[in-house]
Short mmCIF file of C-alpha atoms and ligand atoms in Angstrom, two decimals:
data_model
loop_
_atom_site.label_atom_id
_atom_site.label_comp_id
_atom_site.label_asym_id
_atom_site.label_seq_id
_atom_site.Cartn_x
_atom_site.Cartn_y
_atom_site.Cartn_z
CA MET A 1 -3.59 34.36 16.38
CA LYS A 2 -5.95 35.83 18.94
CA ALA A 3 -8.46 38.64 19.42
CA LEU A 4 -6.90 42.12 19.49
CA ILE A 5 -7.54 44.69 22.23
CA ASP A 6 -7.39 48.43 21.54
CA GLU A 7 -6.15 49.67 24.90
CA ASN A 8 -7.23 53.24 24.12
CA LEU A 9 -10.85 52.08 23.89
CA CYS A 10 -10.83 49.33 26.56
CA THR A 11 -12.42 50.53 29.85
CA GLY A 12 -11.62 47.36 31.78
CA CYS A 13 -15.33 46.71 32.38
CA GLY A 14 -14.78 42.93 32.30
CA THR A 15 -17.79 42.05 30.12
CA CYS A 16 -15.56 40.19 27.65
CA ILE A 17 -14.08 38.14 30.50
CA ASP A 18 -17.55 36.96 31.52
CA VAL A 19 -18.60 35.97 27.98
CA CYS A 20 -15.39 34.29 26.80
CA PRO A 21 -16.29 30.57 26.63
CA VAL A 22 -12.66 29.39 26.91
CA GLY A 23 -11.50 31.74 29.69
CA ALA A 24 -8.91 33.35 27.43
CA ILE A 25 -9.40 36.92 28.68
CA THR A 26 -8.08 38.36 31.94
CA LEU A 27 -7.68 41.86 33.31
CA SER A 28 -4.17 43.26 33.53
CA GLU A 29 -3.51 46.78 34.76
CA GLY A 30 -7.12 47.70 34.10
CA LYS A 31 -7.14 46.47 30.50
CA ALA A 32 -8.38 43.24 28.93
CA LYS A 33 -5.61 40.84 27.95
CA VAL A 34 -6.12 37.88 25.59
CA SER A 35 -4.15 34.65 26.01
CA ASP A 36 -3.13 32.03 23.42
CA GLU A 37 -6.20 30.00 24.43
CA CYS A 38 -8.32 32.37 22.29
CA THR A 39 -10.22 30.44 19.60
CA LEU A 40 -11.18 33.57 17.61
CA CYS A 41 -14.88 32.78 18.18
CA GLY A 42 -15.68 36.51 18.20
CA ILE A 43 -18.14 36.46 21.12
CA CYS A 44 -16.04 39.06 22.96
CA VAL A 45 -16.07 41.33 19.90
CA ASP A 46 -19.88 41.35 19.88
CA SER A 47 -20.06 41.85 23.64
CA CYS A 48 -17.81 44.93 23.79
CA GLU A 49 -19.94 48.08 23.66
CA PHE A 50 -16.83 50.24 23.30
CA GLY A 51 -15.61 48.58 20.10
CA ALA A 52 -12.28 47.83 21.78
CA ILE A 53 -11.97 44.24 20.54
CA SER A 54 -11.41 43.04 17.00
CA LEU A 55 -10.32 39.84 15.27
CA PRO A 56 -7.10 39.76 13.24
CA LYS A 57 -7.66 39.72 9.51
CA VAL A 58 -6.77 36.39 7.91
CA GLY A 59 -5.19 36.18 4.49
CA THR A 60 -4.07 39.80 4.29
CA GLY A 61 -0.51 38.90 3.44
CA GLU A 62 0.77 39.30 6.98
CA LEU A 63 3.03 36.53 8.18
CA PRO A 64 2.90 35.56 11.84
CA ARG A 65 5.32 37.73 13.81
CA ASP A 66 7.38 34.73 14.97
CA TYR A 67 7.35 33.11 11.52
CA GLU A 68 11.12 32.93 11.20
CA THR A 69 11.41 30.81 14.35
CA TYR A 70 9.70 27.88 12.54
CA ARG A 71 12.21 25.60 10.85
CA GLY A 72 12.41 22.04 9.56
CA ILE A 73 10.02 19.40 8.27
CA TRP A 74 8.29 16.81 10.43
CA VAL A 75 6.66 13.52 9.53
CA TYR A 76 4.36 11.86 12.04
CA ALA A 77 5.41 8.19 12.21
CA GLU A 78 2.31 6.03 12.49
CA TRP A 79 2.67 2.47 13.74
CA ARG A 80 0.40 -0.48 14.32
CA HIS A 81 1.06 -3.85 15.92
CA GLY A 82 4.75 -3.15 16.29
CA THR A 83 5.49 -1.92 12.76
CA ILE A 84 5.68 1.51 11.17
CA HIS A 85 2.90 2.11 8.64
CA ARG A 86 4.21 2.23 5.05
CA VAL A 87 2.73 5.70 4.50
CA SER A 88 5.21 7.10 7.04
CA TYR A 89 8.12 5.77 4.98
CA GLU A 90 6.53 7.16 1.81
CA LEU A 91 6.16 10.55 3.46
CA LEU A 92 9.70 10.49 4.83
CA SER A 93 11.06 9.81 1.34
CA LYS A 94 9.14 12.74 -0.11
CA ALA A 95 9.93 14.96 2.86
CA ARG A 96 13.64 14.16 2.46
CA GLN A 97 13.51 15.74 -1.03
CA LEU A 98 11.62 18.76 0.34
CA ALA A 99 14.05 19.19 3.25
CA ASP A 100 17.04 19.04 0.90
CA LYS A 101 15.40 21.64 -1.34
CA LYS A 102 14.87 23.94 1.64
CA HIS A 103 18.19 23.02 3.32
CA VAL A 104 16.45 22.23 6.60
CA PRO A 105 16.50 19.15 8.87
CA LEU A 106 13.92 16.38 8.57
CA ALA A 107 12.47 14.97 11.78
CA SER A 108 10.01 12.21 12.54
CA VAL A 109 7.78 11.94 15.60
CA LEU A 110 6.99 8.62 17.21
CA LEU A 111 4.34 8.43 19.94
CA GLY A 112 3.47 5.24 21.81
CA TYR A 113 4.58 2.86 24.53
CA ARG A 114 7.52 0.45 24.51
CA LEU A 115 8.60 1.57 21.08
CA ASN A 116 12.15 0.30 21.40
CA GLY A 117 13.78 -0.02 18.03
CA LEU A 118 10.93 1.30 15.87
CA GLU A 119 12.84 4.51 15.25
CA ARG A 120 15.72 2.75 13.46
CA ASP A 121 14.02 2.53 10.10
CA LEU A 122 12.85 6.13 10.30
CA PHE A 123 16.51 7.13 10.01
CA ASN A 124 16.98 4.69 7.14
CA TYR A 125 14.17 6.40 5.23
CA GLY A 126 15.68 9.86 5.67
CA ALA A 127 14.97 11.30 9.12
CA ASP A 128 17.80 13.34 10.66
CA ILE A 129 16.10 13.47 14.05
CA VAL A 130 13.50 11.23 15.68
CA TYR A 131 11.50 12.62 18.61
CA VAL A 132 10.04 9.86 20.77
CA VAL A 133 7.41 10.18 23.47
CA ASP A 134 7.14 6.78 25.15
CA HIS A 135 4.41 6.62 27.80
CA PRO A 136 1.89 3.99 29.03
CA SER A 137 -1.00 6.38 28.20
CA LEU A 138 0.05 6.22 24.55
CA ALA A 139 -0.09 2.41 24.35
CA TYR A 140 -3.40 2.70 22.47
CA PHE A 141 -4.29 5.46 20.05
CA THR A 142 -6.73 8.07 21.34
CA ASP A 143 -7.42 11.35 19.55
CA GLU A 144 -7.07 13.47 22.65
CA ALA A 145 -3.79 12.18 24.05
CA TYR A 146 -2.07 11.80 20.66
CA GLY A 147 -3.40 15.16 19.46
CA ASN A 148 -2.36 16.99 22.63
CA VAL A 149 1.14 15.52 22.61
CA LEU A 150 1.82 16.16 18.93
CA ALA A 151 0.51 19.72 19.18
CA TYR A 152 2.63 20.30 22.29
CA LEU A 153 5.78 19.07 20.52
CA ALA A 154 5.03 21.25 17.49
CA LYS A 155 4.61 24.28 19.75
CA GLU A 156 7.89 23.52 21.50
CA TYR A 157 10.06 22.68 18.48
CA ARG A 158 8.29 24.77 15.80
CA PRO A 159 8.56 22.80 12.56
CA GLU A 160 7.53 24.85 9.52
CA ILE A 161 5.92 21.81 7.86
CA LEU A 162 4.13 18.88 9.50
CA LEU A 163 3.05 15.88 7.42
CA ALA A 164 1.05 12.76 8.29
CA GLY A 165 -0.63 9.86 6.54
CA ALA A 166 -4.28 10.20 5.50
CA THR A 167 -5.03 6.89 7.24
CA SER A 168 -7.93 6.28 9.62
CA ILE A 169 -5.69 7.42 12.48
CA GLY A 170 -4.24 10.42 10.62
CA ARG A 171 -7.64 11.58 9.45
CA SER A 172 -8.94 11.23 12.97
CA PHE A 173 -6.44 13.25 14.99
CA ILE A 174 -4.41 15.44 12.62
CA PRO A 175 -7.29 17.96 12.17
CA ARG A 176 -7.34 18.24 15.95
CA VAL A 177 -3.61 19.03 15.97
CA ALA A 178 -4.14 21.69 13.29
CA ALA A 179 -6.97 23.22 15.36
CA LEU A 180 -4.83 23.22 18.52
CA LEU A 181 -2.03 24.94 16.59
CA LYS A 182 -4.51 27.28 14.90
CA THR A 183 -3.06 26.58 11.48
CA GLY A 184 -4.33 25.25 8.16
CA LEU A 185 -4.46 21.63 7.02
CA THR A 186 -4.80 20.21 3.52
CA ALA A 187 -6.19 16.68 3.65
CA ASP A 188 -5.58 13.86 1.18
CA CYS A 189 -2.79 15.47 -0.86
CA THR A 190 -1.50 13.62 -3.89
CA ASP A 191 1.69 15.67 -4.31
CA LEU A 192 3.88 18.04 -2.30
CA ASP A 193 6.52 20.50 -3.41
CA ILE A 194 8.31 23.67 -2.31
CA ASN A 195 7.72 26.84 -4.34
CA GLU A 196 10.12 29.74 -4.98
CA GLU A 197 9.06 31.48 -1.76
CA GLY A 198 9.86 28.31 0.18
CA LEU A 199 6.19 27.55 0.88
CA LEU A 200 4.74 24.05 0.82
CA VAL A 201 2.66 23.50 -2.33
CA GLN A 202 -0.04 21.01 -1.41
CA THR A 203 -1.72 19.41 -4.42
CA ARG A 204 -4.96 17.52 -4.15
CA PRO A 205 -7.92 16.64 -6.38
CA ALA A 206 -10.93 18.94 -6.07
CA PHE A 207 -14.46 19.00 -7.49
CA GLY A 208 -14.71 15.20 -7.71
CA GLY A 209 -11.25 14.90 -9.23
CA ASN A 210 -11.99 17.19 -12.18
CA ILE A 211 -9.25 19.66 -11.23
CA MET A 212 -6.03 19.47 -9.25
CA ALA A 213 -5.85 22.28 -6.69
CA SER A 214 -2.51 23.68 -5.49
CA ILE A 215 -3.01 24.92 -1.95
CA LEU A 216 -0.68 27.19 0.05
CA CYS A 217 -0.77 28.01 3.75
CA PRO A 218 1.21 31.28 3.82
CA TYR A 219 -0.02 32.73 7.11
CA GLY A 220 -0.18 29.74 9.47
CA ARG A 221 2.61 27.63 10.93
CA PRO A 222 3.27 24.80 10.68
CA GLN A 223 1.95 24.18 7.17
CA MET A 224 0.12 20.88 7.59
CA ALA A 225 -0.88 18.20 5.10
CA THR A 226 -2.01 14.59 5.06
CA VAL A 227 -1.20 12.25 2.16
CA ARG A 228 -2.92 9.01 1.27
CA PRO A 229 -0.98 5.74 1.43
CA ARG A 230 0.68 4.56 -1.80
CA VAL A 231 0.58 7.94 -3.50
CA MET A 232 4.32 8.44 -2.99
CA GLU A 233 7.27 6.14 -3.42
CA ALA A 234 9.08 4.89 -0.30
CA CYS A 235 12.83 5.00 -0.79
CA ARG A 236 15.10 3.39 1.79
CA LEU A 237 18.36 5.36 1.80
CA ALA A 238 20.51 2.94 3.75
CA GLU A 239 20.44 -0.15 5.95
CA THR A 240 21.97 1.57 8.97
CA ARG A 241 21.71 5.32 8.65
CA SER A 242 22.26 7.22 11.89
CA GLY A 243 20.61 10.30 13.29
CA VAL A 244 19.69 12.04 16.53
CA LEU A 245 17.26 10.19 18.78
CA GLU A 246 15.59 12.54 21.25
CA ARG A 247 13.37 11.10 23.97
CA VAL A 248 11.00 13.85 25.07
CA SER A 249 9.09 14.11 28.35
CA VAL A 250 5.88 16.07 28.14
CA PRO A 251 3.54 17.34 30.91
CA GLU A 252 1.35 14.57 32.38
CA GLU A 253 -1.89 16.48 31.80
CA LEU A 254 -1.46 16.04 28.04
CA PHE A 255 -2.18 12.33 28.36
CA LYS A 256 -5.67 12.90 29.73
CA SER A 257 -8.35 11.41 27.50
CA ARG A 258 -12.09 10.99 27.90
CA ILE A 259 -11.74 7.64 26.15
CA GLU A 260 -10.43 4.56 27.90
CA VAL A 261 -9.37 1.79 25.53
CA LEU A 262 -10.15 -1.53 27.18
CA GLU A 263 -8.74 -3.80 24.50
CA GLU A 264 -7.70 -3.83 20.88
CA THR A 265 -8.96 -6.51 18.49
CA VAL A 266 -7.53 -6.99 15.02
CA CYS A 267 -10.43 -6.96 12.56
CA GLU A 268 -10.35 -9.90 10.18
CA GLY A 269 -12.60 -10.77 7.28
CA PRO A 270 -13.05 -9.94 3.62
CA SER A 271 -13.34 -6.21 4.23
CA ALA A 272 -10.62 -5.86 6.86
CA SER A 273 -7.91 -4.89 4.50
CA ILE A 274 -9.34 -3.11 1.46
CA VAL A 275 -7.57 0.10 2.40
CA GLU A 276 -4.25 -1.65 2.99
CA ALA A 277 -4.36 -4.33 0.27
CA ASP A 278 -2.14 -4.19 -2.82
CA VAL A 279 -4.91 -5.77 -4.87
CA VAL A 280 -8.63 -5.00 -4.49
CA ILE A 281 -11.22 -7.00 -6.45
CA SER A 282 -14.52 -5.11 -6.26
CA GLY A 283 -17.93 -6.35 -7.32
CA GLY A 284 -21.02 -4.41 -8.31
CA ARG A 285 -24.70 -4.97 -8.84
CA GLY A 286 -23.75 -6.83 -12.01
CA LEU A 287 -22.84 -9.81 -9.79
CA GLY A 288 -26.58 -10.38 -9.38
CA ARG A 289 -26.47 -12.37 -6.11
CA LYS A 290 -24.52 -12.45 -2.85
CA GLU A 291 -23.33 -16.01 -3.59
CA ASN A 292 -21.63 -14.82 -6.77
CA PHE A 293 -19.24 -12.75 -4.68
CA ARG A 294 -17.55 -16.09 -3.80
CA MET A 295 -15.92 -15.97 -7.23
CA LEU A 296 -14.33 -12.65 -6.34
CA GLU A 297 -13.27 -13.97 -2.93
CA GLU A 298 -11.56 -16.93 -4.58
CA LEU A 299 -9.78 -14.63 -7.02
CA ALA A 300 -8.77 -12.27 -4.20
CA ARG A 301 -7.34 -15.17 -2.20
CA LEU A 302 -5.27 -16.29 -5.17
CA VAL A 303 -3.68 -12.87 -5.62
CA ASN A 304 -3.45 -12.08 -1.90
CA GLY A 305 -5.99 -9.30 -2.30
CA ALA A 306 -9.15 -8.06 -0.62
CA VAL A 307 -12.75 -7.84 -1.83
CA GLY A 308 -14.44 -4.46 -2.21
CA ALA A 309 -17.91 -3.51 -3.46
CA SER A 310 -19.93 -0.74 -5.04
CA ARG A 311 -22.78 0.85 -3.15
CA GLY A 312 -25.10 -0.83 -5.61
CA ALA A 313 -23.80 -4.21 -4.44
CA VAL A 314 -23.95 -3.20 -0.77
CA GLU A 315 -27.53 -1.91 -1.08
CA SER A 316 -28.51 -5.15 -2.82
CA GLY A 317 -27.17 -7.07 0.18
CA PHE A 318 -24.31 -8.72 -1.75
CA ALA A 319 -21.55 -7.24 0.41
CA ASP A 320 -20.94 -5.68 3.80
CA PRO A 321 -21.10 -1.84 4.08
CA SER A 322 -17.49 -1.88 5.32
CA GLN A 323 -16.47 -3.19 1.88
CA GLN A 324 -17.97 -0.20 0.04
CA VAL A 325 -15.55 1.82 -2.05
CA GLY A 326 -16.41 5.39 -2.96
CA GLN A 327 -17.64 8.74 -1.78
CA THR A 328 -19.62 7.32 1.12
CA GLY A 329 -17.41 4.27 1.50
CA ARG A 330 -13.67 3.85 1.74
CA THR A 331 -10.97 5.38 -0.42
CA VAL A 332 -8.52 2.84 -1.77
CA ALA A 333 -5.40 3.21 -3.88
CA PRO A 334 -4.02 -0.30 -4.44
CA VAL A 335 -1.51 -1.35 -7.07
CA LEU A 336 -4.32 -3.20 -8.88
CA TYR A 337 -8.04 -2.39 -8.67
CA MET A 338 -10.44 -4.65 -10.51
CA ALA A 339 -14.01 -3.40 -10.99
CA VAL A 340 -16.29 -6.31 -11.87
CA GLY A 341 -19.89 -5.58 -12.89
CA ILE A 342 -19.60 -1.98 -11.70
CA SER A 343 -20.97 0.80 -13.93
CA GLY A 344 -18.45 3.46 -12.83
CA ALA A 345 -20.63 6.15 -11.26
CA ILE A 346 -18.59 9.19 -10.14
CA GLN A 347 -19.37 8.42 -6.48
CA HIS A 348 -17.62 5.07 -6.93
CA VAL A 349 -14.76 6.41 -9.03
CA VAL A 350 -13.68 9.04 -6.46
CA GLY A 351 -12.91 6.21 -4.06
CA MET A 352 -10.65 4.23 -6.38
CA GLN A 353 -9.25 6.56 -9.03
CA GLY A 354 -5.90 6.78 -7.21
CA SER A 355 -5.24 3.06 -7.91
CA ARG A 356 -2.13 2.44 -9.96
CA ILE A 357 -3.76 0.03 -12.43
CA ILE A 358 -7.53 -0.18 -12.91
CA VAL A 359 -9.07 -3.11 -14.76
CA ALA A 360 -12.80 -3.07 -15.56
CA VAL A 361 -14.98 -6.01 -16.52
CA ASN A 362 -18.40 -5.03 -17.86
CA LYS A 363 -20.69 -6.37 -20.55
CA ASP A 364 -21.80 -2.87 -21.57
CA PRO A 365 -19.14 -1.22 -23.79
CA GLN A 366 -20.68 2.19 -23.00
CA ALA A 367 -20.30 1.79 -19.21
CA PRO A 368 -18.56 4.88 -17.73
CA ILE A 369 -16.07 2.66 -15.90
CA PHE A 370 -14.29 2.26 -19.26
CA ASN A 371 -13.46 6.00 -19.18
CA VAL A 372 -11.35 5.61 -16.03
CA CYS A 373 -9.81 2.15 -16.39
CA HIS A 374 -6.38 1.37 -17.82
CA TYR A 375 -7.52 -2.02 -19.15
CA GLY A 376 -11.12 -2.73 -20.10
CA VAL A 377 -12.66 -6.14 -20.69
CA VAL A 378 -16.04 -6.06 -22.47
CA ALA A 379 -17.43 -9.42 -21.46
CA ASP A 380 -20.01 -11.25 -19.41
CA LEU A 381 -18.38 -11.49 -15.99
CA PHE A 382 -19.83 -14.96 -15.41
CA GLU A 383 -17.82 -16.21 -18.37
CA PHE A 384 -14.73 -14.07 -17.87
CA ILE A 385 -14.03 -14.39 -14.11
CA PRO A 386 -14.05 -18.25 -13.94
CA GLU A 387 -11.73 -18.38 -16.96
CA PHE A 388 -9.50 -15.72 -15.41
CA ILE A 389 -9.35 -17.71 -12.14
CA LYS A 390 -8.26 -20.77 -14.14
CA LEU A 391 -5.51 -18.71 -15.78
CA VAL A 392 -4.29 -17.37 -12.44
CA LYS A 393 -4.30 -20.87 -10.95
CA GLY A 394 -2.32 -22.02 -13.93
CA GLY A 395 0.35 -19.50 -13.04
CA CYS A 396 -0.15 -17.14 -15.98
C1 FAD B 401 -24.60 10.82 -2.33
C2 FAD B 401 -24.25 9.52 -3.00
C3 FAD B 401 -23.18 8.81 -2.54
C4 FAD B 401 -22.81 7.62 -3.16
N1 FAD B 401 -21.74 6.93 -2.71
C5 FAD B 401 -21.33 5.82 -3.38
C6 FAD B 401 -20.16 5.11 -2.98
O1 FAD B 401 -19.50 5.43 -1.99
N2 FAD B 401 -19.80 4.02 -3.70
C7 FAD B 401 -20.50 3.59 -4.80
O2 FAD B 401 -20.10 2.59 -5.41
N3 FAD B 401 -21.62 4.23 -5.17
C8 FAD B 401 -22.07 5.32 -4.48
N4 FAD B 401 -23.21 5.93 -4.87
C9 FAD B 401 -24.10 5.25 -5.84
C10 FAD B 401 -23.66 5.43 -7.27
O3 FAD B 401 -24.22 6.61 -7.80
C11 FAD B 401 -24.15 4.23 -8.11
O4 FAD B 401 -25.55 4.13 -7.98
C12 FAD B 401 -23.52 2.91 -7.71
O5 FAD B 401 -22.13 3.02 -7.70
C13 FAD B 401 -23.93 1.85 -8.72
O6 FAD B 401 -23.42 0.60 -8.34
P1 FAD B 401 -23.09 -0.49 -9.47
O7 FAD B 401 -22.14 0.12 -10.44
O8 FAD B 401 -22.66 -1.72 -8.76
O9 FAD B 401 -24.51 -0.77 -10.09
P2 FAD B 401 -25.12 -0.41 -11.48
O10 FAD B 401 -25.05 1.03 -11.76
O11 FAD B 401 -26.45 -1.06 -11.51
O12 FAD B 401 -24.15 -1.11 -12.52
C14 FAD B 401 -24.05 -2.49 -12.70
C15 FAD B 401 -23.11 -2.72 -13.88
O13 FAD B 401 -22.90 -4.09 -14.04
C16 FAD B 401 -22.86 -4.39 -15.43
N5 FAD B 401 -23.26 -5.78 -15.58
C17 FAD B 401 -24.47 -6.35 -15.33
N6 FAD B 401 -24.44 -7.66 -15.57
C18 FAD B 401 -23.18 -7.94 -15.99
C19 FAD B 401 -22.53 -9.14 -16.41
N7 FAD B 401 -23.17 -10.32 -16.40
N8 FAD B 401 -21.25 -9.08 -16.79
C20 FAD B 401 -20.59 -7.88 -16.81
N9 FAD B 401 -21.15 -6.73 -16.43
C21 FAD B 401 -22.44 -6.76 -16.02
C22 FAD B 401 -23.84 -3.43 -16.04
O14 FAD B 401 -23.53 -3.22 -17.42
C23 FAD B 401 -23.64 -2.18 -15.20
O15 FAD B 401 -22.68 -1.32 -15.78
C24 FAD B 401 -23.59 7.13 -4.25
C25 FAD B 401 -24.68 7.87 -4.70
C26 FAD B 401 -25.00 9.05 -4.10
C27 FAD B 401 -26.18 9.81 -4.60
#
């Protein structure tokens, strides 16, 4: 979409050309002409004393003119340290169902450098086509280069739906892609479906999780959504499923980035993996002292989990801010989340309510955490956790 010129009113004075901050307006045969670079900022509308420029109305029920040229579903395949991120497989499995429902092809997009072989499993999880851009400038993730390349591919191939993981990387650059494509994006979806009109129904919690909102993007293409890891089931269709592998060359200028990555260091430590871990053992202010977190670390080690914390614990100096779960911390959705000595304030709950099983340990039977947990233990944590560790060590 771009600003509209009424040629009957345009005098070709050029004022709009001077004020356009992105250089999207030129003069052609004495009339202003707006290019696709237009960001709909509206400065030209205000500057035109003849009322010749207007912005298109959004949400009026008008589909984009070229809407029928968009076809197929895409999943952005995220990878790290030589392996595809599990969320990409989860998304491919869901997208396979959506593509079958719409009778359209499912494609996956892989961006990086020296990616040989990574595409194989994308086929096994349901992709019909894999587009690969393999270039030294994509060896490390940068928002600009990755965003430019993905947006370019989407403009060229015109998928009607584009999905990505709501990971740190997805959250960082997918909004940029949506902005470059001038379309909508629903972040952090928990479910996806296709409605009777063939539109993507994007479901996500709203108002602190009190309602589930179903969001449509009828007038923008592609319809874009991100989905958190572990929300959907990954389903491998075959061991050696084949498909079309298309290596794509894109213009060199797309790789330009203002960021130069000098090196990549894998972050290790108790907080490194709370977002990725299958088990998160989180402690709250109820732990009383930093040293008491060692109990949780021991338990986490035994179950191959990671240690999280409430903001209460972080503010008391018991845990590192990077371990904080919640509204102003990280969002986790492990298979098992254990909240130990955490009251269950809404700001904490929004960061962990997507966990498959929630166990709460609290000495106060009225603690709000008991309203959200699947299993509640009313006990003094200093008695319960050491006994629980003994049980786990004993193989129970
Ligand atoms: C804008 C904003 C953003 C916020 N963001 C976050 C966020 O991202 N994450 C977050 O966690 N909070 C966040 N908070 C803070 C949140 O409101 C709570 O204050 C915080 O979660 C409380 O932490 P807590 O449950 O550890 O502490 P408390 O509320 O003090 O609860 C401690 C709990 O431990 C129990 N307990 C004490 N001793 C024992 C024992 N021996 N055995 C068993 N149980 C025991 C108590 O019964 C109590 O329920 C935010 C607040 C605001 C205003």
